[in-house]
PDB file of C-alpha atoms in Angstrom:
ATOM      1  CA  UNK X  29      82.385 109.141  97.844  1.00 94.00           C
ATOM      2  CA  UNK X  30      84.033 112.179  99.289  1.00 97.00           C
ATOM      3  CA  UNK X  31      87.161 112.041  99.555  1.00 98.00           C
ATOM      4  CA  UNK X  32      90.208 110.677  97.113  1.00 98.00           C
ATOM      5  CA  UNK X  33      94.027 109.662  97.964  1.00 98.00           C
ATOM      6  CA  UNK X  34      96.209 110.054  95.638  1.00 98.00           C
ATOM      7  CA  UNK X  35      99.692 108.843  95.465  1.00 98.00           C
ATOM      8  CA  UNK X  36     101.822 110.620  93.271  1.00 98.00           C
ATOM      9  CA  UNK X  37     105.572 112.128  92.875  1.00 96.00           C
ATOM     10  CA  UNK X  38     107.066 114.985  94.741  1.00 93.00           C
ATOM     11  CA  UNK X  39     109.412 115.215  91.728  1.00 95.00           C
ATOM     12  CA  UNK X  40     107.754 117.031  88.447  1.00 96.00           C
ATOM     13  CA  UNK X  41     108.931 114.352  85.747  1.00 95.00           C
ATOM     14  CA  UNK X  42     110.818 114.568  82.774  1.00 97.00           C
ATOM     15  CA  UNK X  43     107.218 115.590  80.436  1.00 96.00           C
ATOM     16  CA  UNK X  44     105.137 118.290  81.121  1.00 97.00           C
ATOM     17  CA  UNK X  45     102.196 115.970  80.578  1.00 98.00           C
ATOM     18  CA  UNK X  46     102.763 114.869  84.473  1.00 98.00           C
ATOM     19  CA  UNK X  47     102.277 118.451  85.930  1.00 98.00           C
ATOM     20  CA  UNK X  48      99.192 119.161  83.549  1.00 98.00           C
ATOM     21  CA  UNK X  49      97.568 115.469  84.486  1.00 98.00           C
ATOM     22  CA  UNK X  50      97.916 116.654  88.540  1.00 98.00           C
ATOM     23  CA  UNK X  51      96.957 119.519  87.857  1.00 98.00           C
ATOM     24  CA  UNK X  52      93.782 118.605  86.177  1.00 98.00           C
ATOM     25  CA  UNK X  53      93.048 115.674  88.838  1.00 98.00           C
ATOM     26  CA  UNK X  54      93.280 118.478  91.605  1.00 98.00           C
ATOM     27  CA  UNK X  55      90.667 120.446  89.894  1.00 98.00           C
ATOM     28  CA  UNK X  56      88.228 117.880  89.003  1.00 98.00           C
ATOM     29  CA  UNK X  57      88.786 116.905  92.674  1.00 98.00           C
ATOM     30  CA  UNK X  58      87.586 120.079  94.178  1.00 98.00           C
ATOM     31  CA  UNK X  59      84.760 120.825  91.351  1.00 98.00           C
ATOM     32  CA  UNK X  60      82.835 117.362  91.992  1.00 97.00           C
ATOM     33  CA  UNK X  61      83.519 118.613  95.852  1.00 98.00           C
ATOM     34  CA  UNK X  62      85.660 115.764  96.492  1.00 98.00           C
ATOM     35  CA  UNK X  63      88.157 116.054  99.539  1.00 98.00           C
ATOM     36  CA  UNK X  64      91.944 115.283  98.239  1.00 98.00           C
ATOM     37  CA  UNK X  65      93.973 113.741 100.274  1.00 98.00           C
ATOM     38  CA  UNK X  66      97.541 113.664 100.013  1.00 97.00           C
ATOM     39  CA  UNK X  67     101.399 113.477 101.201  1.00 95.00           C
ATOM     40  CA  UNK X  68     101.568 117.252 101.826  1.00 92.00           C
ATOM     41  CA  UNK X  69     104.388 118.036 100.151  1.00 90.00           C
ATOM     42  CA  UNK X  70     104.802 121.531  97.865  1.00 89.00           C
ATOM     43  CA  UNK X  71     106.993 120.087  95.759  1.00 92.00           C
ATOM     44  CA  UNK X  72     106.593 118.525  92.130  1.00 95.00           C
ATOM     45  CA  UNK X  73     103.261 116.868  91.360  1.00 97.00           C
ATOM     46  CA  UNK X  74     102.361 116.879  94.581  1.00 96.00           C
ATOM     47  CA  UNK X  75     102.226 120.728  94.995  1.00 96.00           C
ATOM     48  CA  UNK X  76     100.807 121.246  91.373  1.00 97.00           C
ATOM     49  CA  UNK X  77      97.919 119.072  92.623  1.00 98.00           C
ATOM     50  CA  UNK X  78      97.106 120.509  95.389  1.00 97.00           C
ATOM     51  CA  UNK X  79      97.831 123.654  94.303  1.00 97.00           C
ATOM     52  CA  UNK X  80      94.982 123.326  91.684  1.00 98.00           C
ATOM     53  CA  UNK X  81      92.677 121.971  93.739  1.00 98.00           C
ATOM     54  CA  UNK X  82      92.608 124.793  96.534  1.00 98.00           C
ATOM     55  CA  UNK X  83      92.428 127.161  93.526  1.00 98.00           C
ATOM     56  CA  UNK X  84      89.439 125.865  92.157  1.00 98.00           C
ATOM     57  CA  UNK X  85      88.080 125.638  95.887  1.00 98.00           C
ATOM     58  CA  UNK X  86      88.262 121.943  96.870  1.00 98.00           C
ATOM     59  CA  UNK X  87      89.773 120.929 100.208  1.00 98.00           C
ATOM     60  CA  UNK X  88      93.515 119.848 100.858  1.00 98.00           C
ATOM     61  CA  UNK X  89      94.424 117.096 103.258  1.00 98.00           C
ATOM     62  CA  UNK X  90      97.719 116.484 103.992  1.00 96.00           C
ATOM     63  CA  UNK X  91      99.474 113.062 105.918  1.00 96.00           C
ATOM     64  CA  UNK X  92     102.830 113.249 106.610  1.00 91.00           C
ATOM     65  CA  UNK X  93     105.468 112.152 109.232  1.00 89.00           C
ATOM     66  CA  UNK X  94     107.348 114.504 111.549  1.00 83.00           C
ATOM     67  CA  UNK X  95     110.912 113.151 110.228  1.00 78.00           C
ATOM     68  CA  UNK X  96     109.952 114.345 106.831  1.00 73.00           C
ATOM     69  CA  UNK X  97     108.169 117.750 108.271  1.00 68.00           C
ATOM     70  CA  UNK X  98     111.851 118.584 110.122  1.00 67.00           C
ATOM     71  CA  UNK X  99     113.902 118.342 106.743  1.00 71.00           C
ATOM     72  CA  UNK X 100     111.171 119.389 104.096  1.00 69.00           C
ATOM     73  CA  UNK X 101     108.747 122.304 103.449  1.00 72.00           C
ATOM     74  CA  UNK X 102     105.644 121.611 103.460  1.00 79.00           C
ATOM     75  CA  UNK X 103     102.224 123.100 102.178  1.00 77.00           C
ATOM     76  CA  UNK X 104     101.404 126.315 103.706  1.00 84.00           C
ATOM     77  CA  UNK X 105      97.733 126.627 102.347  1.00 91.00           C
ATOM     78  CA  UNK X 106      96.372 123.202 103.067  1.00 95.00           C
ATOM     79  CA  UNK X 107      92.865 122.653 104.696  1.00 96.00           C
ATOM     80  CA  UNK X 108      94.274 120.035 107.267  1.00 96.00           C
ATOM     81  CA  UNK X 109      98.245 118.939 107.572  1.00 94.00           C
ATOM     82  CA  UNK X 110      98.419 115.885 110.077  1.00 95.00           C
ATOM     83  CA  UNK X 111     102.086 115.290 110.972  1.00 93.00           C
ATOM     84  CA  UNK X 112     102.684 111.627 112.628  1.00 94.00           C
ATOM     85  CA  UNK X 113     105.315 109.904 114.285  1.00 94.00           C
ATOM     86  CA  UNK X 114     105.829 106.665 112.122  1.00 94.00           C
ATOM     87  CA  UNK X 115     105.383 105.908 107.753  1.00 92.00           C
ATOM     88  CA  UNK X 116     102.694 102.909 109.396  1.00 94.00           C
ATOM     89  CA  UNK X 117     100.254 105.562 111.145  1.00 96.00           C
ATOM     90  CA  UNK X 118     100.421 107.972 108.503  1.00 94.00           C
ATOM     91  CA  UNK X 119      99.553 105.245 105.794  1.00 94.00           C
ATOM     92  CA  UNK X 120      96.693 103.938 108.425  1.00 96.00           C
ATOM     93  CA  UNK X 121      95.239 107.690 108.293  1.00 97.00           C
ATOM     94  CA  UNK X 122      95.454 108.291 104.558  1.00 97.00           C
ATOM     95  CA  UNK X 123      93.044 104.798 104.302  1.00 96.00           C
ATOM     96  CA  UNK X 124      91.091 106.294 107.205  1.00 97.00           C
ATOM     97  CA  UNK X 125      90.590 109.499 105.696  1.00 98.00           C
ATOM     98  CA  UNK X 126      90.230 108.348 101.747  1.00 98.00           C
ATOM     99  CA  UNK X 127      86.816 106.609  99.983  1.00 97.00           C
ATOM    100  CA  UNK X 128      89.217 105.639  97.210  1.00 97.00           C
ATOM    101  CA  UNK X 129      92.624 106.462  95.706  1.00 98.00           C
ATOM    102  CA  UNK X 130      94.674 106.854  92.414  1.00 98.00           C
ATOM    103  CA  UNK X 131      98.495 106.655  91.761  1.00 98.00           C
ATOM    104  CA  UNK X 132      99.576 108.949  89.147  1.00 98.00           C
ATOM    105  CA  UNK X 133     103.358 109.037  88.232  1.00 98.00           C
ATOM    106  CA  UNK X 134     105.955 108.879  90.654  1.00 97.00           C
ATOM    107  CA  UNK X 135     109.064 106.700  92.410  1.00 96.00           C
ATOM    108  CA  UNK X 136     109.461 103.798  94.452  1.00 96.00           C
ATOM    109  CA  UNK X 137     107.197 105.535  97.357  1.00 94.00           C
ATOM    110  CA  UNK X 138     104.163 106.071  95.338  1.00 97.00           C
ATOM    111  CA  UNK X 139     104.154 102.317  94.344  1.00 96.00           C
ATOM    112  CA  UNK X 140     104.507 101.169  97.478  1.00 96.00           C
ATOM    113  CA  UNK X 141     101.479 103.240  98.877  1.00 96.00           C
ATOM    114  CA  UNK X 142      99.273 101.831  96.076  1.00 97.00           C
ATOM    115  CA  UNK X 143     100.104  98.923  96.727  1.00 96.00           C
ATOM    116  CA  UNK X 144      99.800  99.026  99.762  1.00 96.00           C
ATOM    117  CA  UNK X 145      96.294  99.692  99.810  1.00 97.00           C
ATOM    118  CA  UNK X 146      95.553  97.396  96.726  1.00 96.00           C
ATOM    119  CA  UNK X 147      96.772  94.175  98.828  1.00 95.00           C
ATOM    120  CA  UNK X 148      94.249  95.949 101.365  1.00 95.00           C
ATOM    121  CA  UNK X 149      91.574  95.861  99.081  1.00 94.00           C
ATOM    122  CA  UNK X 150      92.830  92.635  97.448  1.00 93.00           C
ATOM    123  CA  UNK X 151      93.044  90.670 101.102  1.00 93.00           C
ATOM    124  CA  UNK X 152      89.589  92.372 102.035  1.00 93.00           C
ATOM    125  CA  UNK X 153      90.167  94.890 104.681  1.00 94.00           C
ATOM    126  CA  UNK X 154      88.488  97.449 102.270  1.00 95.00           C
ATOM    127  CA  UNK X 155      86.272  98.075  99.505  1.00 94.00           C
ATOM    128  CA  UNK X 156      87.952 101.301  98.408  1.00 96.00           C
ATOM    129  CA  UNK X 157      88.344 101.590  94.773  1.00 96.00           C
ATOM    130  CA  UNK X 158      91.742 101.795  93.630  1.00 97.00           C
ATOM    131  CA  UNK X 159      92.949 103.543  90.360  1.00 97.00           C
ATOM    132  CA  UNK X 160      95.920 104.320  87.855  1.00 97.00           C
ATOM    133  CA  UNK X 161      95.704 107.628  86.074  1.00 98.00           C
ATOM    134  CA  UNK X 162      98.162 106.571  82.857  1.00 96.00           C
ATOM    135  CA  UNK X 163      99.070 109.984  81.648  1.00 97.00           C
ATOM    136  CA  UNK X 164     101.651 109.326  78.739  1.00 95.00           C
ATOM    137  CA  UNK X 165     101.689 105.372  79.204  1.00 96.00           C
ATOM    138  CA  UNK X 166     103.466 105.584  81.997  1.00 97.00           C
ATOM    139  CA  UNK X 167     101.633 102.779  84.382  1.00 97.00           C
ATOM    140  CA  UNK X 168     102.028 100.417  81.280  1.00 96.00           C
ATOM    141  CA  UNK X 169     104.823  98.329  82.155  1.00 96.00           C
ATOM    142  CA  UNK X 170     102.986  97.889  85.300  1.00 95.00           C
ATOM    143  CA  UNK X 171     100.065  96.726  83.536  1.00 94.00           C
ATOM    144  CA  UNK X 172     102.258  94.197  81.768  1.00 95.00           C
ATOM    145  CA  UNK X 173     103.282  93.366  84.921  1.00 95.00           C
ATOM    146  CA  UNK X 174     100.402  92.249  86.493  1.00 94.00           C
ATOM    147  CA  UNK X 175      98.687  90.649  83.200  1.00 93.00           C
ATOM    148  CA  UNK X 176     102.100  88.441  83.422  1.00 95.00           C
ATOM    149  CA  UNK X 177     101.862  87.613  87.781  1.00 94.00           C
ATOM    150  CA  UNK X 178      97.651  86.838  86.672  1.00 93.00           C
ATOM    151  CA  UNK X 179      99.174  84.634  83.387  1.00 94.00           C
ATOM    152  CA  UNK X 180     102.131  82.578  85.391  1.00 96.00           C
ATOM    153  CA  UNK X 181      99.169  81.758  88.162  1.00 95.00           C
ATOM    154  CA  UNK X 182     100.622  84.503  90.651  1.00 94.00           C
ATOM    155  CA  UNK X 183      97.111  87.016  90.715  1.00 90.00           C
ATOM    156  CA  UNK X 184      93.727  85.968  89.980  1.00 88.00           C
ATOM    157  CA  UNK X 185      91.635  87.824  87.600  1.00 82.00           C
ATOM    158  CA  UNK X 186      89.239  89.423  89.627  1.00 79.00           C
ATOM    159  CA  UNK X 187      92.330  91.254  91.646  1.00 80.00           C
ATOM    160  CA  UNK X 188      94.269  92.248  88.485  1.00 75.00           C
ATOM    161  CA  UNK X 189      91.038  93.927  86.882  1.00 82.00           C
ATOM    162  CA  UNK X 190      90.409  95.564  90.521  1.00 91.00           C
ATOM    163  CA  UNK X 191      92.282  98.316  89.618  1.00 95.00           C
ATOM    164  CA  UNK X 192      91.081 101.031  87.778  1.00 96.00           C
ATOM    165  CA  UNK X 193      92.634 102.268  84.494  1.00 95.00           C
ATOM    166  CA  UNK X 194      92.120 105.608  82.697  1.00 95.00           C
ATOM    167  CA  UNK X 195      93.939 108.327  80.907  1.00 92.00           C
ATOM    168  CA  UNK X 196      92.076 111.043  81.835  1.00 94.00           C
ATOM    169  CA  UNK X 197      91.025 112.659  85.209  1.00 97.00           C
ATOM    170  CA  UNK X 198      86.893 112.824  84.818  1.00 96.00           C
ATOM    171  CA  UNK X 199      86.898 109.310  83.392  1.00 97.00           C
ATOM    172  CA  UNK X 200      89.205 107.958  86.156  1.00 97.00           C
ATOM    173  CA  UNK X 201      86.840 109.602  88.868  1.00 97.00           C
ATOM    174  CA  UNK X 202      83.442 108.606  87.335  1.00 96.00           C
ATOM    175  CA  UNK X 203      84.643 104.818  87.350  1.00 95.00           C
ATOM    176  CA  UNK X 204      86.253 105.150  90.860  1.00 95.00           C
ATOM    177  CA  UNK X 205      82.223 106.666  92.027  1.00 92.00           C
ATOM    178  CA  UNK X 206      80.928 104.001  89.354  1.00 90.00           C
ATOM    179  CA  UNK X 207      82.561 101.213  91.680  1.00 82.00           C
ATOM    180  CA  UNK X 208      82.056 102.823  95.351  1.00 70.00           C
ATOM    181  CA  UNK X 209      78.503 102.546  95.055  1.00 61.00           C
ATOM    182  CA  UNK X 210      78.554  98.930  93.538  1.00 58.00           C
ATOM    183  CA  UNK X 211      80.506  97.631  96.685  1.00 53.00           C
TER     184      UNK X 211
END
């Protein structure tokens, strides 16, 4: 594995738990010398992570579209910023680019991007590992979610325990590796 996606707000959240958890992913990121790929934004979560990962010297991808690059600032510092024309190619390039990826906390556009790429994985266009960093139990209605589609005959076991749970960076990233090499 060397590079992650992750999929996370742009907005900092309403507990301070959400800028320390991206803020600790980034830096785990760049100290097991894992590439992180991201929206590019240097806003909210998404500048605290990569923030902390170039500052603990890890490299900084960034994927976004050029109508979002005309009416928002974007990271200055990154390693790579890849500006495309349409939300389709830039998703295309973030699977391209990533070995795996992890959704921390965010809106409706960091759900749709995971999953997104866990129907990818689900319908078997990749093996990627997919994971939910839970900081403060926020992924939990989610969970419930999917334990209830898997009980009312909607998702099948194996998909709903596809995903990757932790609460905690190092543990999140040592079952994502854990799972990469076992595909």
């Amino acid at each position: 594995m060397n590079s992650i996606c992750v999929f996370l707000g742009s907005s900092t959240g309403n507990h301070p738990a959400y800028m320390d958890a991206a803020g600790a992913l980034g830096r785990e990121l760049a100290v097991r010398g894992l590439t992180c790929v991201y929206g590019g934004s240097c806003t909210g979560l998404m500048n605290r992570l990569a923030e902390s990962a170039l500052a603990a010297g890890g490299k900084v991808v960034g994927v976004t579209v050029q109508a979002l690059k005309d009416k928002e600032e974007f990271h200055r510092g990154l390693t790579e910023l890849h500006v495309l024309p349409t939300m389709h190619e830039r998703k295309n390039l973030m699977v391209q680019l990533a070995d795996g990826f992890v959704a921390l906390p965010g809106g409706i556009g960091t759900f749709e991007e995971f999953f997104e790429v866990y129907t990818l994985q689900q319908m078997g266009f990749h093996s990627k590992p997919c994971g939910l960093l839970n900081v403060n139990g926020f992924f939990k209605p989610l969970e419930l979610m999917l334990e209830t589609a898997e009980r009312e005959g909607f998702l099948k076991n194996p998909h709903q325990k596809a995903i990757i749970r932790a609460r905690n960076p190092g543990e999140l990233i040592d079952l994502m590796v854990q799972k990469g090499v076992s595909s």
